[in-house]
Short mmCIF file of C-alpha atoms and ligand atoms in Angstrom, two decimals:
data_model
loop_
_atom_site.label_atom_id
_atom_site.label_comp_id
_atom_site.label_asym_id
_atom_site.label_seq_id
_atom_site.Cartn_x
_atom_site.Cartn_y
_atom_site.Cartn_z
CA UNK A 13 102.16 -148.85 12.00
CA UNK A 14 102.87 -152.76 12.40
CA UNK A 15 104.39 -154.00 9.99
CA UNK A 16 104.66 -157.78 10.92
CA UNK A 17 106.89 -160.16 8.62
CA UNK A 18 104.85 -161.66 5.52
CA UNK A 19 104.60 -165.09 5.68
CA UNK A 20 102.65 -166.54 2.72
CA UNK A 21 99.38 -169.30 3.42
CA UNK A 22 99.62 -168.17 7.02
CA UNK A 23 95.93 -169.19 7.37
CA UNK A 24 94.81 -172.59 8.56
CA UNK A 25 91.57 -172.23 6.82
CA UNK A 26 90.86 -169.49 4.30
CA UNK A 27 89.26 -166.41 5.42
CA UNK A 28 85.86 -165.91 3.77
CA UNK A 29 85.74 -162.64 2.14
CA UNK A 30 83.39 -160.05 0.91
CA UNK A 31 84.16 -157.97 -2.03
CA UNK A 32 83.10 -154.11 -2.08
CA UNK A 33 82.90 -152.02 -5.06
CA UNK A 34 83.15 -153.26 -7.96
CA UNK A 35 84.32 -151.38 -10.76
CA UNK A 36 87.85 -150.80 -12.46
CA UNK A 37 90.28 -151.98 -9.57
CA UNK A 38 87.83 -154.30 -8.15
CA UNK A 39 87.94 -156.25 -11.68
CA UNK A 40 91.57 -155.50 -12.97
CA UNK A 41 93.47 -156.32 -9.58
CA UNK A 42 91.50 -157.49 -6.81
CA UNK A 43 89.59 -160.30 -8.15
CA UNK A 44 92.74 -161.89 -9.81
CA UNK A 45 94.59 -161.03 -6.59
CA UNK A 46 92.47 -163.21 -4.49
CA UNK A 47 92.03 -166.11 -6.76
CA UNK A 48 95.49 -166.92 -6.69
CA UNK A 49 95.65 -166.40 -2.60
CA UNK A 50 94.91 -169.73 -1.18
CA UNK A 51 94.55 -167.47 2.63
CA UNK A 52 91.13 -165.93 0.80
CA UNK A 53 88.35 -167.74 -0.06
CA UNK A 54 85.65 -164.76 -2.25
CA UNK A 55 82.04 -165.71 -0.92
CA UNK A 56 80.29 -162.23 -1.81
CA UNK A 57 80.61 -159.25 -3.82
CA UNK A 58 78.66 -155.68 -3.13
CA UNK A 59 77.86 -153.68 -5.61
CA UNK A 60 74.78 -151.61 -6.11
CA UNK A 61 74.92 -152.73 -9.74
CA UNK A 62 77.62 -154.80 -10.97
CA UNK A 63 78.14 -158.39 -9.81
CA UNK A 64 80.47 -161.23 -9.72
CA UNK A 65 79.63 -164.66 -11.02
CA UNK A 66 79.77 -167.10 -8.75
CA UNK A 67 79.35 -165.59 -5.25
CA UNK A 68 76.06 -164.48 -3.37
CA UNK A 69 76.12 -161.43 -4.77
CA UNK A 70 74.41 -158.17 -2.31
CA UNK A 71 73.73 -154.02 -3.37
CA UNK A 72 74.11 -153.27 0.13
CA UNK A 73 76.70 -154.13 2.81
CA UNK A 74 73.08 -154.00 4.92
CA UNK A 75 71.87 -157.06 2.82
CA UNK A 76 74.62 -158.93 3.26
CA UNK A 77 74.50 -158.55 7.19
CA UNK A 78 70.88 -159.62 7.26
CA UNK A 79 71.74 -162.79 5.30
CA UNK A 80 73.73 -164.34 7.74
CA UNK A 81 76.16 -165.09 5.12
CA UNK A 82 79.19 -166.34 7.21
CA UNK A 83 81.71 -163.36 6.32
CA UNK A 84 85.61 -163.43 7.78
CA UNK A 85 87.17 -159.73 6.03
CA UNK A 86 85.47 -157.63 3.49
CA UNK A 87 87.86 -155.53 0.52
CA UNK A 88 86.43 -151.89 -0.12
CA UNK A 89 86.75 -150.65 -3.13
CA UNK A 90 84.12 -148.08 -3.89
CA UNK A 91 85.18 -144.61 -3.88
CA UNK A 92 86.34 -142.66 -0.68
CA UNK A 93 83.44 -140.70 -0.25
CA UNK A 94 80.91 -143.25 1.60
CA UNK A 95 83.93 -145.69 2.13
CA UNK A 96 83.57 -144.63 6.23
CA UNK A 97 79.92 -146.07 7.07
CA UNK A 98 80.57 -149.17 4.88
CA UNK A 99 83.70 -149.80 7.12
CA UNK A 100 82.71 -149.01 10.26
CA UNK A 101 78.94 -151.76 9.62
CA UNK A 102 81.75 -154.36 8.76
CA UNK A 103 83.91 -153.51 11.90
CA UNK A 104 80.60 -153.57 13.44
CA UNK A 105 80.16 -156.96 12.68
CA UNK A 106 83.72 -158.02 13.76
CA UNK A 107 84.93 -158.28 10.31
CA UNK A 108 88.33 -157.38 9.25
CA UNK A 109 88.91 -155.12 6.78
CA UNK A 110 91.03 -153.60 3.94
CA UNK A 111 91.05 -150.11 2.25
CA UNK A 112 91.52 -149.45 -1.22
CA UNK A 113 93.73 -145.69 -1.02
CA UNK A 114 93.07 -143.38 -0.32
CA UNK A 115 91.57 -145.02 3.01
CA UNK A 116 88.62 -142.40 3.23
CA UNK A 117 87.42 -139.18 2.68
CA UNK A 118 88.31 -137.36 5.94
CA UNK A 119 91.49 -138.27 7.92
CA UNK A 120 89.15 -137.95 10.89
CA UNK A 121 86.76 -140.67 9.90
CA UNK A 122 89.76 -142.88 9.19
CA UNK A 123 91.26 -142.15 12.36
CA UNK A 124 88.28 -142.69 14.25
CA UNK A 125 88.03 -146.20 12.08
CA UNK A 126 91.18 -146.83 13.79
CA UNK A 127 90.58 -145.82 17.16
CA UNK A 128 87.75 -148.00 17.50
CA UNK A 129 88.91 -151.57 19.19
CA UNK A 130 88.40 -154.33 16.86
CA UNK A 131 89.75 -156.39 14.09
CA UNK A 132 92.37 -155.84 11.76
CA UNK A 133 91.80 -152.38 9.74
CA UNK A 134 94.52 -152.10 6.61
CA UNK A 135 94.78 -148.99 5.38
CA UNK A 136 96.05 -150.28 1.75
CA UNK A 137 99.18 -148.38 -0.04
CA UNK A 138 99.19 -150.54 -3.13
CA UNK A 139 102.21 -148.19 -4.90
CA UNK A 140 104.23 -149.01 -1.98
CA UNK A 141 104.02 -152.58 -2.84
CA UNK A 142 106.29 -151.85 -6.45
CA UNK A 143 109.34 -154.06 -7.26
CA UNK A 144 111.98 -151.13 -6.72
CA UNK A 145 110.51 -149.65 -3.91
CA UNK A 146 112.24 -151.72 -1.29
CA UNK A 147 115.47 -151.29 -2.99
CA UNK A 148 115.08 -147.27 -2.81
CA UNK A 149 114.50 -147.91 0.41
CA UNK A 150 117.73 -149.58 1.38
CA UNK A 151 119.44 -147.21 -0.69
CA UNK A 152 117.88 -143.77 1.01
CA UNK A 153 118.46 -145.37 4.48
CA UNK A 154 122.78 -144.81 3.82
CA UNK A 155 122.43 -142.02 2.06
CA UNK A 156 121.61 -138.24 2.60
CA UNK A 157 118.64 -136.70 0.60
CA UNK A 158 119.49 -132.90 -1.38
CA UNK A 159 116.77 -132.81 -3.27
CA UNK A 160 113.65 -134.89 -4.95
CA UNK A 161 111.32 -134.39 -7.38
CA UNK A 162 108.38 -136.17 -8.70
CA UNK A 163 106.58 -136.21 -12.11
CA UNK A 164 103.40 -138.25 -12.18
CA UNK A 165 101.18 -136.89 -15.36
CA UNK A 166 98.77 -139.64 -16.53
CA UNK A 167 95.55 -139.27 -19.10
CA UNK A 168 92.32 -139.28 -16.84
CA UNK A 169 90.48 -140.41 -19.68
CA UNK A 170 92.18 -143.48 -19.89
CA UNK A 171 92.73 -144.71 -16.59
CA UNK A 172 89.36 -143.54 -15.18
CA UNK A 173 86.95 -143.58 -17.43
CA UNK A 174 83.57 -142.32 -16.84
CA UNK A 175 84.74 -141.38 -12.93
CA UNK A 176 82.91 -138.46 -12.46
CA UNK A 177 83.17 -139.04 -9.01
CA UNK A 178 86.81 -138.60 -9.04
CA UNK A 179 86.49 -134.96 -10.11
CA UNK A 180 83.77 -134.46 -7.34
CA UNK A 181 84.49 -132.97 -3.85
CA UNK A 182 86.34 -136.41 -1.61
CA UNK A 183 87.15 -137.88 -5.19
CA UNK A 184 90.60 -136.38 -4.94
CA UNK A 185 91.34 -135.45 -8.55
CA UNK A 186 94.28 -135.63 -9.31
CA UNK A 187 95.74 -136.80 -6.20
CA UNK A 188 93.75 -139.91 -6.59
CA UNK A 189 96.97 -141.19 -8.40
CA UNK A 190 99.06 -138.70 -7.07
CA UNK A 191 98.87 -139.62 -3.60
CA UNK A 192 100.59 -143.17 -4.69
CA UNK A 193 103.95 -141.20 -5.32
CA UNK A 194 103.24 -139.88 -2.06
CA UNK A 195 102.75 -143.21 -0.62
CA UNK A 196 106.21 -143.96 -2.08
CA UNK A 197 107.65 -140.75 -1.19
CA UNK A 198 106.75 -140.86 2.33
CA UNK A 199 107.71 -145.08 2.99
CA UNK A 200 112.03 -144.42 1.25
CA UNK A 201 112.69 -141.54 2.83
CA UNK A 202 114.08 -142.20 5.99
CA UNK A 203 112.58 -139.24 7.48
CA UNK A 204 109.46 -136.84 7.77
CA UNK A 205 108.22 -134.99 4.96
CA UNK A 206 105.84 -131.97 5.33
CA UNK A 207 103.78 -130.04 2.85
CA UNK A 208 104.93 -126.38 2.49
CA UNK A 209 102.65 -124.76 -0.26
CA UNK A 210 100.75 -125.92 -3.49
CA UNK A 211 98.96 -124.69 -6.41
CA UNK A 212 95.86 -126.36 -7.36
CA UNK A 213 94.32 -126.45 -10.82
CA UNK A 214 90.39 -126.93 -10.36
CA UNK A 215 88.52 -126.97 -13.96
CA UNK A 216 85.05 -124.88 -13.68
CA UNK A 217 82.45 -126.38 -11.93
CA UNK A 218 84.32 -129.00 -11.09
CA UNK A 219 85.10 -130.29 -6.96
CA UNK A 220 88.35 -131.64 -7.39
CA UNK A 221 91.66 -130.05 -9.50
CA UNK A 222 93.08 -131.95 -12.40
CA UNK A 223 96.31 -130.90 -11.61
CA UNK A 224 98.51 -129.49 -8.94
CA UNK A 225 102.00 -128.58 -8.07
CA UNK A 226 103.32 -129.12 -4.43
CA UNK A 227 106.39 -127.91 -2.38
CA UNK A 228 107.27 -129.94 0.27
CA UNK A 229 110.40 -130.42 2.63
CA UNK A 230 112.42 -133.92 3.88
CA UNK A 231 113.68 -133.85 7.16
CA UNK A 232 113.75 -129.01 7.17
CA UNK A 233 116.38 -129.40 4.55
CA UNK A 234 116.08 -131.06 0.84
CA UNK A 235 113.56 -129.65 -0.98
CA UNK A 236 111.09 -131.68 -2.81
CA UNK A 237 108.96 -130.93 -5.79
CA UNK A 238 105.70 -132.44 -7.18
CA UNK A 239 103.58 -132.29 -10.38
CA UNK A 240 100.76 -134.33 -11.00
CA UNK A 241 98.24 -133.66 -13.68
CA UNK A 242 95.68 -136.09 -15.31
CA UNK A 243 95.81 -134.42 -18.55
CA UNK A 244 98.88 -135.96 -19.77
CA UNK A 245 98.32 -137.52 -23.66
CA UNK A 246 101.03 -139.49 -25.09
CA UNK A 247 103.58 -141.12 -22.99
CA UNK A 248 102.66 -141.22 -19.45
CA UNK A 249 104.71 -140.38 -16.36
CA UNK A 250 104.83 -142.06 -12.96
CA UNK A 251 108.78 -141.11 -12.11
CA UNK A 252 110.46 -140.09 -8.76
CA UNK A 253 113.86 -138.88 -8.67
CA UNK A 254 115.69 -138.50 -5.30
CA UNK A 255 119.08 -136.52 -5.42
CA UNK A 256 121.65 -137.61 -2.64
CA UNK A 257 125.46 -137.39 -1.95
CA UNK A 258 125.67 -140.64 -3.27
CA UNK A 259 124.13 -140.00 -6.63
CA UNK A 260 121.09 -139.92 -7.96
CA UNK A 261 117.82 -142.47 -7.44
CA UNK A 262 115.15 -142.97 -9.91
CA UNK A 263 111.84 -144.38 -9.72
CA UNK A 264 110.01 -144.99 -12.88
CA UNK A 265 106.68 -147.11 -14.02
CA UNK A 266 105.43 -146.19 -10.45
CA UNK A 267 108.47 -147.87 -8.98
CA UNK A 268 108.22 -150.65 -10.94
CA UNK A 269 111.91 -149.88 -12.13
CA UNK A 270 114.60 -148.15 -10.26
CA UNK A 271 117.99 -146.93 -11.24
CA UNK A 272 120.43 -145.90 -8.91
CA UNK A 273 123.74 -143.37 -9.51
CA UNK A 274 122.91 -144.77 -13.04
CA UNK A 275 123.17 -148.29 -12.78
CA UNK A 276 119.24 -150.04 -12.91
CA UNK A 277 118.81 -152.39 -10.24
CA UNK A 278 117.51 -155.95 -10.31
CA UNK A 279 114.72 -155.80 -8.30
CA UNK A 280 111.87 -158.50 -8.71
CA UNK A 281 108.43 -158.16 -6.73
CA UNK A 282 105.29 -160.77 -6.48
CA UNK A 283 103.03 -157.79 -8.01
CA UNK A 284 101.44 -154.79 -5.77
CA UNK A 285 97.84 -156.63 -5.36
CA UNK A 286 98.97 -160.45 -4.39
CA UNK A 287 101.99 -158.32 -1.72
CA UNK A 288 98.64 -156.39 0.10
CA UNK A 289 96.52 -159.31 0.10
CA UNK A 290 99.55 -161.41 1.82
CA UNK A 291 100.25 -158.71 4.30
CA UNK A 292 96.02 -158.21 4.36
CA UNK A 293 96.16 -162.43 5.45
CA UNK A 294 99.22 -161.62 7.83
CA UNK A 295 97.68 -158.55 9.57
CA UNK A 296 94.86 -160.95 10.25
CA UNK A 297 96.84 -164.10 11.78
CA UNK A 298 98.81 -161.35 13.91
CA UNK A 299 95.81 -159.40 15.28
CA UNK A 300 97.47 -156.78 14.21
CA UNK A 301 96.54 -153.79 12.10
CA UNK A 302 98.17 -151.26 9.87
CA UNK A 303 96.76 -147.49 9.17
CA UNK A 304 99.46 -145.20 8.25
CA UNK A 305 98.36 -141.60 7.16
CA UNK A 306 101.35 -139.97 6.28
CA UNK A 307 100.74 -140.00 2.12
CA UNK A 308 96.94 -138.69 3.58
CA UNK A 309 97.98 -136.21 5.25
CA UNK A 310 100.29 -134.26 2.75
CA UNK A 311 97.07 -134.09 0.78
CA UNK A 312 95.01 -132.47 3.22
CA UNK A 313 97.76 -130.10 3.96
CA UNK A 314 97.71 -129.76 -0.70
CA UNK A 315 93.85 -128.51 -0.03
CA UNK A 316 94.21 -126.83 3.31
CA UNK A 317 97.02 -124.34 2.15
CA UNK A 318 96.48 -124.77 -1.45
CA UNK A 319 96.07 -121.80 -3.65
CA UNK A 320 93.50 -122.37 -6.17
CA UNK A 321 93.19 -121.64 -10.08
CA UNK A 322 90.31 -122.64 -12.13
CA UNK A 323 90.63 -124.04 -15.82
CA UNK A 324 88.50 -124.53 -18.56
CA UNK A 325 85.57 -127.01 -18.10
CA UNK A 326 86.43 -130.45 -18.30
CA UNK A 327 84.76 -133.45 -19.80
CA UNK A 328 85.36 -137.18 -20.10
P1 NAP B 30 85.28 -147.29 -10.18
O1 NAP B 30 85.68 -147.99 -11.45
O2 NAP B 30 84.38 -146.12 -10.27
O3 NAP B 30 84.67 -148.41 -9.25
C1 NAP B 30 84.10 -148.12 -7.98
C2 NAP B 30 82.81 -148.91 -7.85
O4 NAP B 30 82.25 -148.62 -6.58
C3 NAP B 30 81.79 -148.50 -8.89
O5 NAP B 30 81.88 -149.29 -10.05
C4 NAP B 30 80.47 -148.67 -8.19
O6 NAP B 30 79.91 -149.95 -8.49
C5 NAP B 30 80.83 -148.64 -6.69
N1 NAP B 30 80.29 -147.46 -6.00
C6 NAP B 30 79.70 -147.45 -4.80
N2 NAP B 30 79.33 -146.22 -4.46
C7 NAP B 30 79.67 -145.42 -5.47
C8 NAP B 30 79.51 -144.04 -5.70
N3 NAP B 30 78.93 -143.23 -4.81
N4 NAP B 30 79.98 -143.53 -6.87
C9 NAP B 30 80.57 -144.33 -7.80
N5 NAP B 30 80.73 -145.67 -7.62
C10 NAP B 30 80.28 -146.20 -6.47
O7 NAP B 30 86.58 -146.81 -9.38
P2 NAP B 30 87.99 -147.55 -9.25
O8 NAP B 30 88.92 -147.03 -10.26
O9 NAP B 30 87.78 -149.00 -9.15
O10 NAP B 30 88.48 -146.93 -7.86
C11 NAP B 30 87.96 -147.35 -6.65
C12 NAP B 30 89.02 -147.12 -5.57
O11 NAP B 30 90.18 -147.85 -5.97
C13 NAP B 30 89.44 -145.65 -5.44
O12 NAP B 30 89.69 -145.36 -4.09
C14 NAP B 30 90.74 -145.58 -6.24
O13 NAP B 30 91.63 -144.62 -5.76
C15 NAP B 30 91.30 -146.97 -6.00
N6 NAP B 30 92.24 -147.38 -7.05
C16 NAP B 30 91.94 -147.24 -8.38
C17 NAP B 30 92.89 -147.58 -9.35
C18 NAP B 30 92.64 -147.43 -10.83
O14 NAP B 30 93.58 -147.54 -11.62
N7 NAP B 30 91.42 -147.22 -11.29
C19 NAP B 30 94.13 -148.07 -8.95
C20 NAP B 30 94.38 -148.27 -7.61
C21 NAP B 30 93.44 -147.91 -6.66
P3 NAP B 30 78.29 -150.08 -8.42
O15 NAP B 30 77.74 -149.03 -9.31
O16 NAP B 30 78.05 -151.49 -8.87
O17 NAP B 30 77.97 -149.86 -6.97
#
């Protein structure tokens, strides 16, 4: 909603902070995120099995209320499913806090997360935090959108290993990374984009699909098509391509890269996880918070309207 200027070190002393979660993003981008943020100072972890040298480390958010442990912000990162009560005891507390994406497993817990008065509540969009996105951006604001299409097809076995969780019901499937291109999709184009129909692949006995195909629609006029499937070997995919009167935009390596009417763009960025942890410290100096839904939503519409095939069993 607010999205207040970003001002780096904006915090007089740094704000103590609890880590939640820790497993793949937790270790690859969070930790290493925060140690080179001055604003955050990490003095516990929660995990119910992993921990983190060198904090008070805590299996329960519960334990680390009852230890009095003097606590500023906690960082979830465990999966959506659950994410909701462990938010809503830190809020409890008066703690700020930060949501890995997607923000929850309902958008009516999340929205009732934000409802509630309190501290700051960031609803994270990491994706949205890529080098080229603010340069589509720009672009897509003087321009008129035809037509888009996105291709995100990555190998579940590689980038989530072991997640059965992610193939459970709330674990998303595939739209665990497909609802980053969404999260790009939905912050350059300049106007609203709604769900029209999808096909989603569910593997037997398993809660979640592995892949899906979505038709959506920018502004009741350029179509827009999606594929996402975690099944991808070989090279990997994480592309957008945006078709406008002025030529075409391309988004690749997640929007790492961007190329417009064929000309690639010089576009630098600070990385995705030290941008949310600066905006996470600015949200915090402003009062303010920031809980947009929109990438959310277009999912729930995927599973409300979605017509459903099963494939064969899947293992990891
Ligand atoms: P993960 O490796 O499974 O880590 C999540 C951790 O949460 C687990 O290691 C586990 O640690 C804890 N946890 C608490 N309750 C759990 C439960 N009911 N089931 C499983 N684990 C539970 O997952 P991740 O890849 O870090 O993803 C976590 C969140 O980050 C997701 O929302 C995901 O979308 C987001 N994310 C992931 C990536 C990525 O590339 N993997 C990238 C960006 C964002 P304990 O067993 O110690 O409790």
């Amino acid at each position: 909603m607010n999205r207040p200027i970003r001002p780096s070190h904006v915090h007089p002393a740094p704000i103590r902070l609890a880590l939640v979660g820790i497993g793949k993003i937790a270790r690859d981008q969070h930790l290493p995120a925060i140690a080179a943020n001055p604003d955050f100072a990490l003095v516990a972890a929660v995990s119910r099995n992993a921990v983190i040298d060198g904090v008070a480390n805590f299996r329960e958010l519960d334990a680390l209320i009852a230890s009095g442990l003097e606590i500023d912000a906690v960082s979830l990162c465990t999966p959506p499913v659950g994410r909701h009560r462990i938010a809503a005891a830190a809020r409890a507390q008066g703690w700020h806090v930060m949501l890995e994406k997607p923000p929850g497993a309902t958008l009516g817990e999340v929205r009732a997360l934000a409802a509630a008065p309190g501290p700051t509540l960031f609803a994270s969009w990491h994706s949205r935090e890529a080098a080229g996105v603010p340069a589509a951006k720009a672009f897509l604001a003087e321009t008129r959108v035809t037509a888009a299409h996105i291709s995100w097809r990555e190998d579940i076995r590689q980038w989530h290993p072991g997640q059965e969780w992610i193939l459970e019901a709330g674990g998303l499937g595939v739209f665990d990374p497909g609802i980053n291109a969404l999260s790009i999709l939905t912050e350059i184009l300049p106007g609203r984009v709604r769900l029209e129909s999808a096909i989603l692949d569910f593997p037997k006995g398993r809660g979640a699909p592995i892949a899906a195909s979505l038709a959506l629609v920018h502004d009741e006029a350029a179509r827009i098509t999606a594929e996402f499937d975690f099944r991808q070997e070989g090279p990997q995919s994480w592309d957008i391509t945006v078709e406008t009167d002025a030529g075409p935009l391309m988004l690749h390596d997640g929007g790492e890269r961007v190329t417009i009417a064929g000309a690639a763009q010089d576009v630098d960025g600070i990385g995705e996880y030290p941008a949310l942890y600066r905006q996470f410290a600015s949200l915090i100096a402003a009062n303010l918070s920031d809980c947009d839904l929109a990438p959310f939503e277009l999912v729930a519409d995927a599973f409300l309207v979605g017509q459903r095939t099963e494939s064969p069993p899947f293992t990891f």
